[in-house]
Coordinates of C-alpha atoms and ligand atoms in Angstrom, one line a residue:
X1 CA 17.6 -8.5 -7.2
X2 CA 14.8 -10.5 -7.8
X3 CA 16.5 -13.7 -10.4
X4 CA 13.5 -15.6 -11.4
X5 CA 13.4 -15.1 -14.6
X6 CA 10.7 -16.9 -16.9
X7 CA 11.2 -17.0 -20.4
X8 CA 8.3 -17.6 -22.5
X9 CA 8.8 -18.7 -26.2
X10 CA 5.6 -18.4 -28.4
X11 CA 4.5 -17.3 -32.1
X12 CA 4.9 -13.5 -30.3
X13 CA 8.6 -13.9 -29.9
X14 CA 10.4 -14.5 -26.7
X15 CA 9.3 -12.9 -23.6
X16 CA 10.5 -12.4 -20.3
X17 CA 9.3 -11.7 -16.6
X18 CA 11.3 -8.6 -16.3
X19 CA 13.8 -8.2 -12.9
X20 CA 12.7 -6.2 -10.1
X21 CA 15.4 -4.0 -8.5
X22 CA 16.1 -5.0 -4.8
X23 CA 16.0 -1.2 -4.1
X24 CA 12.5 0.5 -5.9
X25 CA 11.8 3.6 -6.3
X26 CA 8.9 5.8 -6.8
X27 CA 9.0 6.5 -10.5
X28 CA 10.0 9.9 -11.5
X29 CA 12.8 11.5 -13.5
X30 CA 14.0 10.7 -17.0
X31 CA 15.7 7.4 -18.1
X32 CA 18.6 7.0 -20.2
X33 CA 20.2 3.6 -22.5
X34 CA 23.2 2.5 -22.4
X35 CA 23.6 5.1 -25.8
X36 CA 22.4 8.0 -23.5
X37 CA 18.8 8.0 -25.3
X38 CA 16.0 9.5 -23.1
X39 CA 12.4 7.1 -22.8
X40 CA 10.0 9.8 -24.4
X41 CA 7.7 8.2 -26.4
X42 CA 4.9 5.1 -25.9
X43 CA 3.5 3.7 -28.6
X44 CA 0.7 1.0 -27.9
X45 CA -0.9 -1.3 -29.6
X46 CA -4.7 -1.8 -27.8
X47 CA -5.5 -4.5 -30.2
X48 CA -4.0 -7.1 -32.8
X49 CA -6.7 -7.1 -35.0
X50 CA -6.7 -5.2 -38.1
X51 CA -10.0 -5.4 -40.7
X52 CA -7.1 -4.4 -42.9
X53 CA -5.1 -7.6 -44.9
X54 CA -2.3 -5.3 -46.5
X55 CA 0.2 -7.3 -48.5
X56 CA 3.0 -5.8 -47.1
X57 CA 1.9 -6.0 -42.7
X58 CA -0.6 -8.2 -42.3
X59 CA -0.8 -11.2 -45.4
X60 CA -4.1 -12.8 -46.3
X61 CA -1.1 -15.8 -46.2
X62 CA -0.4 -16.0 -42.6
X63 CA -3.6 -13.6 -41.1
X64 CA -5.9 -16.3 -41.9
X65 CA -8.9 -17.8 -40.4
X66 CA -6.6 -20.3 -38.8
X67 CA -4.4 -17.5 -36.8
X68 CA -4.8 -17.2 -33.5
X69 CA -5.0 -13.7 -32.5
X70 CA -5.0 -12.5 -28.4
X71 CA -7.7 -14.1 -26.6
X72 CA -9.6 -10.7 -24.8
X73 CA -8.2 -11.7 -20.8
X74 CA -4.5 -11.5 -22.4
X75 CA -5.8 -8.1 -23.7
X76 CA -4.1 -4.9 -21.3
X77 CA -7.6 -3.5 -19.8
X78 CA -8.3 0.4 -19.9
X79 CA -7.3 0.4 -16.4
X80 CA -3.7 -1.4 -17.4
X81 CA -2.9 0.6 -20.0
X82 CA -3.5 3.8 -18.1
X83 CA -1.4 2.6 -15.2
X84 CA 1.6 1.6 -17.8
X85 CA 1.1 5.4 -19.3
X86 CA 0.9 7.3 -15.8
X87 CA 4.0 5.2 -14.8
X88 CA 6.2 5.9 -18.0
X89 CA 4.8 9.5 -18.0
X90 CA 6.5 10.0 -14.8
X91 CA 10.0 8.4 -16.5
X92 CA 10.0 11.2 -18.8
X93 CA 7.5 9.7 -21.7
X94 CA 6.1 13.0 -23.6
X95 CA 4.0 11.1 -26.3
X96 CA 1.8 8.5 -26.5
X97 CA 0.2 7.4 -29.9
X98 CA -2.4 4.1 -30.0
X99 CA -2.0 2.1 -32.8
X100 CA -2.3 -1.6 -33.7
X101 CA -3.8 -3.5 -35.3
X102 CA -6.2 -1.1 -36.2
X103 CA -6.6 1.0 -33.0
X104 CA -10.5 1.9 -33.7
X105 CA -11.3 -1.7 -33.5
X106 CA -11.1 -1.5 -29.5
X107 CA -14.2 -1.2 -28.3
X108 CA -14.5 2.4 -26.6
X109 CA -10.9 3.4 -27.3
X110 CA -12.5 6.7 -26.3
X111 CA -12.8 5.8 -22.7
X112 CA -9.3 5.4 -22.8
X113 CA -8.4 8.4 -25.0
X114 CA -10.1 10.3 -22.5
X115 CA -8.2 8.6 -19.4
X116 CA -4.8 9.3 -21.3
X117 CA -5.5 13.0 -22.2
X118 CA -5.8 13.5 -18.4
X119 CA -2.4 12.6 -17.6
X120 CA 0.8 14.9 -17.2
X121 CA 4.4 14.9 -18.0
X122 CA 6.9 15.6 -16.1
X123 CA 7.0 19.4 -16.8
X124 CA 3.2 19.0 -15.9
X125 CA 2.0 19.5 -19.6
X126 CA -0.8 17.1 -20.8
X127 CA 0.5 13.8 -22.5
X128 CA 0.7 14.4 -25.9
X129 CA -1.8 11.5 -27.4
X130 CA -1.9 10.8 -30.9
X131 CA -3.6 7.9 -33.0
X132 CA -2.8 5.9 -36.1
X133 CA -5.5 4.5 -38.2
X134 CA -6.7 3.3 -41.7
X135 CA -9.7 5.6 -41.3
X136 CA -12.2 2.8 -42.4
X137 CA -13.7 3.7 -38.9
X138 CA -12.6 7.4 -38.7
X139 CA -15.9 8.7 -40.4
X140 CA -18.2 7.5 -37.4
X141 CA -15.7 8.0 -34.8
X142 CA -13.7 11.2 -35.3
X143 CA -16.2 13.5 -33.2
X144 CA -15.8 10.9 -30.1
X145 CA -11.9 11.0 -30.9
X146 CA -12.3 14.6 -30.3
X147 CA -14.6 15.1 -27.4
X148 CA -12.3 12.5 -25.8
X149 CA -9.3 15.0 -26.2
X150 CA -6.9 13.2 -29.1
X151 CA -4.7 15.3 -30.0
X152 CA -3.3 14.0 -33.5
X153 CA -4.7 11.3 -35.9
X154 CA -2.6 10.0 -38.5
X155 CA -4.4 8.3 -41.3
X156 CA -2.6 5.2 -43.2
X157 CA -3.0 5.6 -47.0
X158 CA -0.6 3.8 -50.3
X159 CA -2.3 4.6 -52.9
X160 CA -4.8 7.5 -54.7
X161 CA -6.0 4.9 -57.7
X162 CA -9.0 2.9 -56.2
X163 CA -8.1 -0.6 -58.3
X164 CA -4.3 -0.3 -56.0
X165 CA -5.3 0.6 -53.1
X166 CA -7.8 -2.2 -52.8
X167 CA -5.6 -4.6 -53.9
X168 CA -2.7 -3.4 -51.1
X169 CA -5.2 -3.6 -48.5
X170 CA -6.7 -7.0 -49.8
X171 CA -10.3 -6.6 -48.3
X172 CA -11.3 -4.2 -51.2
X173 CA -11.6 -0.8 -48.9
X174 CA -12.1 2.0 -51.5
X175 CA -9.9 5.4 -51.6
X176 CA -13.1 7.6 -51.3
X177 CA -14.4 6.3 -48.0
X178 CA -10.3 6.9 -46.3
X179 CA -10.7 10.3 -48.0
X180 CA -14.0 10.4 -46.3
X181 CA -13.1 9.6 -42.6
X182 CA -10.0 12.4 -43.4
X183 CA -13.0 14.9 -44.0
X184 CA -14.7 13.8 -40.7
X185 CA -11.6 14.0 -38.6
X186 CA -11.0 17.5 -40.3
X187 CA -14.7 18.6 -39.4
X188 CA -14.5 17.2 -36.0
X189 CA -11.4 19.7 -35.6
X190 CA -8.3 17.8 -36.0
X191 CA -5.8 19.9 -37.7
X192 CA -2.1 19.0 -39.8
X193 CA -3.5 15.3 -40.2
X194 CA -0.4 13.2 -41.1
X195 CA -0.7 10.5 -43.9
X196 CA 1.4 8.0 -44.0
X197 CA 2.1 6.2 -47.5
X198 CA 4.6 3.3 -47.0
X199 CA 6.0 3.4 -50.6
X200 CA 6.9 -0.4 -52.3
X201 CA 9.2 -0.3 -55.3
X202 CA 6.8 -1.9 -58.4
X203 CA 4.0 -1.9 -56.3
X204 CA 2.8 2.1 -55.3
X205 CA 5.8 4.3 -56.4
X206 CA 4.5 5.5 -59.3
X207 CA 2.0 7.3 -56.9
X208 CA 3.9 9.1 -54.9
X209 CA 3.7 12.5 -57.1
X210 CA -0.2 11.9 -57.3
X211 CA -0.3 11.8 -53.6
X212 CA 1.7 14.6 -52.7
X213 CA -0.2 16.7 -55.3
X214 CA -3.6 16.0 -53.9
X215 CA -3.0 17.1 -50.4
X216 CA -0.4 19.9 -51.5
X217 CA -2.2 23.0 -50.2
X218 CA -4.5 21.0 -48.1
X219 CA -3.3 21.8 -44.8
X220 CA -2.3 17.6 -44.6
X221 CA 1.0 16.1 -44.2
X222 CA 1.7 13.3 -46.1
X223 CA 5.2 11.3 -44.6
X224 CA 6.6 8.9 -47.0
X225 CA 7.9 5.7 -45.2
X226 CA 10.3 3.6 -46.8
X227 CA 9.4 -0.3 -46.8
X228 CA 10.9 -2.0 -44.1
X229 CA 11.3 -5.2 -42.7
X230 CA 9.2 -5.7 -39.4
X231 CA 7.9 -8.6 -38.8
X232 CA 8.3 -12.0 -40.2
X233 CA 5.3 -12.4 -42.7
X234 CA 5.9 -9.7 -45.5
X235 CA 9.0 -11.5 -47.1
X236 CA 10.8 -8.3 -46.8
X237 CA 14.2 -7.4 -49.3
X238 CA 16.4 -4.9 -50.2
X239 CA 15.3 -4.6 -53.8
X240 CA 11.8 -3.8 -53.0
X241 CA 12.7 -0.6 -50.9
X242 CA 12.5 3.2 -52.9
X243 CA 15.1 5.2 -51.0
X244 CA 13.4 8.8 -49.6
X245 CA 15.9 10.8 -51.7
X246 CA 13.9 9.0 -54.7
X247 CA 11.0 10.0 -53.7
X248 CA 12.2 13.6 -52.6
X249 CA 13.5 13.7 -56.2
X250 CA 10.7 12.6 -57.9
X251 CA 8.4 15.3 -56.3
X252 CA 10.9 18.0 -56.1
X253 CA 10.5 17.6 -60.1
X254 CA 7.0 18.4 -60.6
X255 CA 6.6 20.7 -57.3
X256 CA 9.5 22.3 -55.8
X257 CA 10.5 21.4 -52.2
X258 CA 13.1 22.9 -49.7
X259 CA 14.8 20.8 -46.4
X260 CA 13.2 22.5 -43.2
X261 CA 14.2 22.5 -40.0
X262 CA 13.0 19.6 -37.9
X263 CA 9.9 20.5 -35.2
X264 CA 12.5 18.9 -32.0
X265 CA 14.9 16.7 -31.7
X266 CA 14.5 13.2 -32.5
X267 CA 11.8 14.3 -35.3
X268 CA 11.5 10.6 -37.4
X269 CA 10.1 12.4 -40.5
X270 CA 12.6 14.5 -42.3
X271 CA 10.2 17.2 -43.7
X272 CA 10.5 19.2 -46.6
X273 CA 8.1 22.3 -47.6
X274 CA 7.1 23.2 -50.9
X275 CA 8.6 26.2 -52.5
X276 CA 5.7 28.2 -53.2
X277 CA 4.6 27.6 -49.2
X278 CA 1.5 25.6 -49.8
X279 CA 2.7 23.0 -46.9
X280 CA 4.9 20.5 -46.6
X281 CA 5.8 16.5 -46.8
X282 CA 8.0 14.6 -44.9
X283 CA 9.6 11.2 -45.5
X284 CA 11.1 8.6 -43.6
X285 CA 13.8 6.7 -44.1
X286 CA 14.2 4.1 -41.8
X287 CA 16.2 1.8 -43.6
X288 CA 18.4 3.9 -46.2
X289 CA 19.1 6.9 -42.9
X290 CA 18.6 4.6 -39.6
X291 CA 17.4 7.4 -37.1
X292 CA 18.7 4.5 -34.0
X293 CA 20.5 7.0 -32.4
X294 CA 18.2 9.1 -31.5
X295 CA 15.1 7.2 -30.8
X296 CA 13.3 7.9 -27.9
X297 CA 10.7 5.2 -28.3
X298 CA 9.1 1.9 -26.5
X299 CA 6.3 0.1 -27.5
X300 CA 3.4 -1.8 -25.3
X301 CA 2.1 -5.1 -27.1
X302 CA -1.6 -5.6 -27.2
X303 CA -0.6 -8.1 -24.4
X304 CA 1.4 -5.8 -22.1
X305 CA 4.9 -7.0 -22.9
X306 CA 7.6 -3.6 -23.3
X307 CA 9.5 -3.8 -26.6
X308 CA 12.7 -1.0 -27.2
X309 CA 12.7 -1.7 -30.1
X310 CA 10.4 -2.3 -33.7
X311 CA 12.6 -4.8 -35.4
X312 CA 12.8 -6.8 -31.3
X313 CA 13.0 -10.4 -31.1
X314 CA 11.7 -10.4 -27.6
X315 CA 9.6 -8.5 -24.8
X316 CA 9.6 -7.7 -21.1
X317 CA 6.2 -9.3 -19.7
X318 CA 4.9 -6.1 -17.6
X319 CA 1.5 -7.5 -17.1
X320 CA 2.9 -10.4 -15.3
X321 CA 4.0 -7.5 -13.2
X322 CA 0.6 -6.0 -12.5
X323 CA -1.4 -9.2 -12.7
X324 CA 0.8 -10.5 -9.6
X325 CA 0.0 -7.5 -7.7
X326 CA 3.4 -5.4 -8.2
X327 CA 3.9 -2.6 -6.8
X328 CA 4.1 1.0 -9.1
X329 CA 7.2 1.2 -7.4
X330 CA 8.1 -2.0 -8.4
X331 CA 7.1 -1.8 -12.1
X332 CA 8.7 2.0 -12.5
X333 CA 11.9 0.5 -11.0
X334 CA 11.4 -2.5 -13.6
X335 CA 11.2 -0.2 -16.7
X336 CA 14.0 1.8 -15.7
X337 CA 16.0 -1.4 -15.8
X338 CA 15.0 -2.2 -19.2
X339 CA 15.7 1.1 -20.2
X340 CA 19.0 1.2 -18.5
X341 CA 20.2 -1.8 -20.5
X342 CA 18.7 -0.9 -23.5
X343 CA 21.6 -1.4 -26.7
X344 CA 19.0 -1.5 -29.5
X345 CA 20.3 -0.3 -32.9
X346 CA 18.7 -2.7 -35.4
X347 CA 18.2 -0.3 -38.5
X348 CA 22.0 1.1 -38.3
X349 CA 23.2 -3.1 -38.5
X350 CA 20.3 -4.1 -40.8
X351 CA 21.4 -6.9 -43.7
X352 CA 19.2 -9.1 -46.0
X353 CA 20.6 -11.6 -43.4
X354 CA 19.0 -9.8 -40.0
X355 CA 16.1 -8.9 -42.1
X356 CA 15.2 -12.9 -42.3
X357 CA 15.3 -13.0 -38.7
X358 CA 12.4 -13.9 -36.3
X359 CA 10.9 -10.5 -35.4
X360 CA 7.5 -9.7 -33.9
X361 CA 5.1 -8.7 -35.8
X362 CA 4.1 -5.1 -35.8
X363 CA 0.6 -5.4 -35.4
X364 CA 1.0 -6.8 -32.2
X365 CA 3.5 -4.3 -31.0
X366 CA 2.1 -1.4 -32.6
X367 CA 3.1 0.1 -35.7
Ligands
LIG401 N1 -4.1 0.0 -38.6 C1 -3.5 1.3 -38.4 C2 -3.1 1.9 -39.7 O1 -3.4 1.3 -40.7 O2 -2.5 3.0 -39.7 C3 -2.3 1.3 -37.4 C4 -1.3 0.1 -37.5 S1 -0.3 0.1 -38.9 C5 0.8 -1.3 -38.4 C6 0.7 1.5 -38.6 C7 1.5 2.0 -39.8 O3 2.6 1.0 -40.0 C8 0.8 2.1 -41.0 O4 1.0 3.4 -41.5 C9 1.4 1.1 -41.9 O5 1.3 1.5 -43.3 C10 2.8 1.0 -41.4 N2 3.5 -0.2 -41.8 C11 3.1 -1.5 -41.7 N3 4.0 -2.3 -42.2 C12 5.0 -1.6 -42.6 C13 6.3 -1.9 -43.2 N4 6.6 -3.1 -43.5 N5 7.1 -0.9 -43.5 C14 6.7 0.4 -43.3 N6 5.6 0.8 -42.6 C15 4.7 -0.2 -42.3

């Protein structure tokens, strides 16, 4: 084995030149953790900017004009990114969702869209290849989205009353225009789109009926995510988390709702369809039901650093790998390493105490 290892502390965390196996192999066939959990899912973040300030990811406090977000050469390139997704896809990786930041930000994301939509799995299927954005570029982008071949989009939104939601999001975005790029995406032919409302106890909770009602019957899903602590900037506690079995009791009580099945194994939203069958919601609960032990998922950082977990403290510098002229042998043989040794289990050993630890942040790693 190779045993320079170079450990890199910065605001992102630590990060480290992962360890090539003496013996490589050309990737291909699944990869288990030490907690027998299969690598299927990718999620990437192609940029750490967000035009999004929302109180609870990415603080007006510490986002400021003073931050210093990736210069564009530390930015993965198209090219990068594709090679990280073929290689992973060969490991057994299913799924890939871009995220961020705000993932419509990247310049052309549908070049890449449309390089990711041509790969395979290992059964041969296309990668599934989803997206998760605040919509405040959706309206003008969701018929590129499309052509490109996305398969999902899942739009981020906390709050139905305008005066909230502009005050969450902190650069005064209104309600109607996220409604709007929903619309679009739904005209350009993007069907079952998820919304995701991370619900904050004093702050949005009393919204959550409102929310459900307005896209009850819609053909939408709206998943109810329970505050957690990512990161190191949203001053995170216990108190200000509303368990899911609130919220699944507070809507069960104006519209009736009935546990369903989950889609596949490893589903992260628990979903729940309304009695009179006019859809469904799902919520998850992350912090009050940790899902650890069946999570199938890695993320990419804007920079190219592998993370196996949300709530890691440090990262596994691939593009070190590829800017240094690695082979794909070398950098499949890497991940399967990392995946190998993988132990992560935050949410199951989460305390106020781990929550004040130094985490990276998840617009960097990709929420
Ligand atoms: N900009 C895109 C968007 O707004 O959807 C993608 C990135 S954002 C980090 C992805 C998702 O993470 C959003 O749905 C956001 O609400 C959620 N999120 C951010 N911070 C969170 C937190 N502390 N707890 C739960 N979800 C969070």
């Amino acid at each position: 084995m190779t045993t320079n290892i170079i450990t890199i502390v910065d605001q992102r965390g630590i990060n480290s030149v992962p360890l090539i196996p003496a013996h490589t192999l050309a990737p291909g066939g699944t990869l288990a953790d030490t907690r027998g959990r299969l690598l299927r899912d990718l999620r990437i973040s192609v940029t750490d900017r967000c035009n999004f300030r929302c109180t609870y990811c990415m603080p007006k406090s510490v986002f400021d004009k003073n931050y210093k977000f990736l210069p564009r050469s530390e930015l993965l390139s198209f090219d990068e990114i594709t090679r990280m997704a073929a290689l992973v896809a060969a490991h057994g990786v299913e799924k890939i969702r871009l995220t961020g930041g705000e993932p419509l930000l990247r310049k052309n994301v549908e070049l890449l869209i449309e390089r990711l939509t041509a790969l395979k799995t290992l059964d041969g299927k296309p990668l599934d290849v989803a997206l998760t954005t605040n919509a405040s570029l959706l309206a003008r982008k969701a018929p590129a989205l499309k052509a490109a071949g996305l398969h999902r989009v899942t739009v981020s939104l906390d709050s139905l009353d305008d005066a909230k939601f502009r005050a969450i999001n902190d650069v005064d975005f209104s309600v109607a225009d996220v409604l709007g790029g929903i619309d679009a995406a739904q005209n350009a032919g993007f069907e079952s789109i998820k919304i995701n409302m991370v619900v904050k106890k004093g702050v949005n909770d009393q919204d959550v009926v409102a929310m459900a009602r307005h896209f009850k019957g819609s053909g939408h899903i709206v998943r109810f995510i329970e505050y957690m602590d990512v990161g190191s900037s949203n001053g995170w506690c216990m108190d200000d988390v509303v368990p899911s079995a609130e919220i699944v009791r507070m809507i069960n009580a104006e519209m009736p709702i009935i546990e369903a099945e989950s889609n596949y194994p490893g589903e992260v939203a628990e979903r729940w369809t309304y009695a009179d069958g006019s859809g469904e919601i799902g919520v998850i609960s992350s912090v009050t039901q940790a899902f650890c032990s069946t999570c199938t998922r890695a993320r990419l950082s804007t920079d190219g650093k592998l993370y196996t977990c949300l709530f890691g403290q440090s990262g596994h510098d691939l593009r070190a790998l590829i800017r240094s002229g690695k082979s794909d042998e070398q950098i499949a043989s890497a991940i399967g390493l990392i995946w190998n040794q993988r132990e992560d289990r935050y949410s199951e050993i989460r305390t106020e105490e781990t929550a004040r630890s130094q985490k990276v942040e998840m617009s960097y790693i990709g929420g």
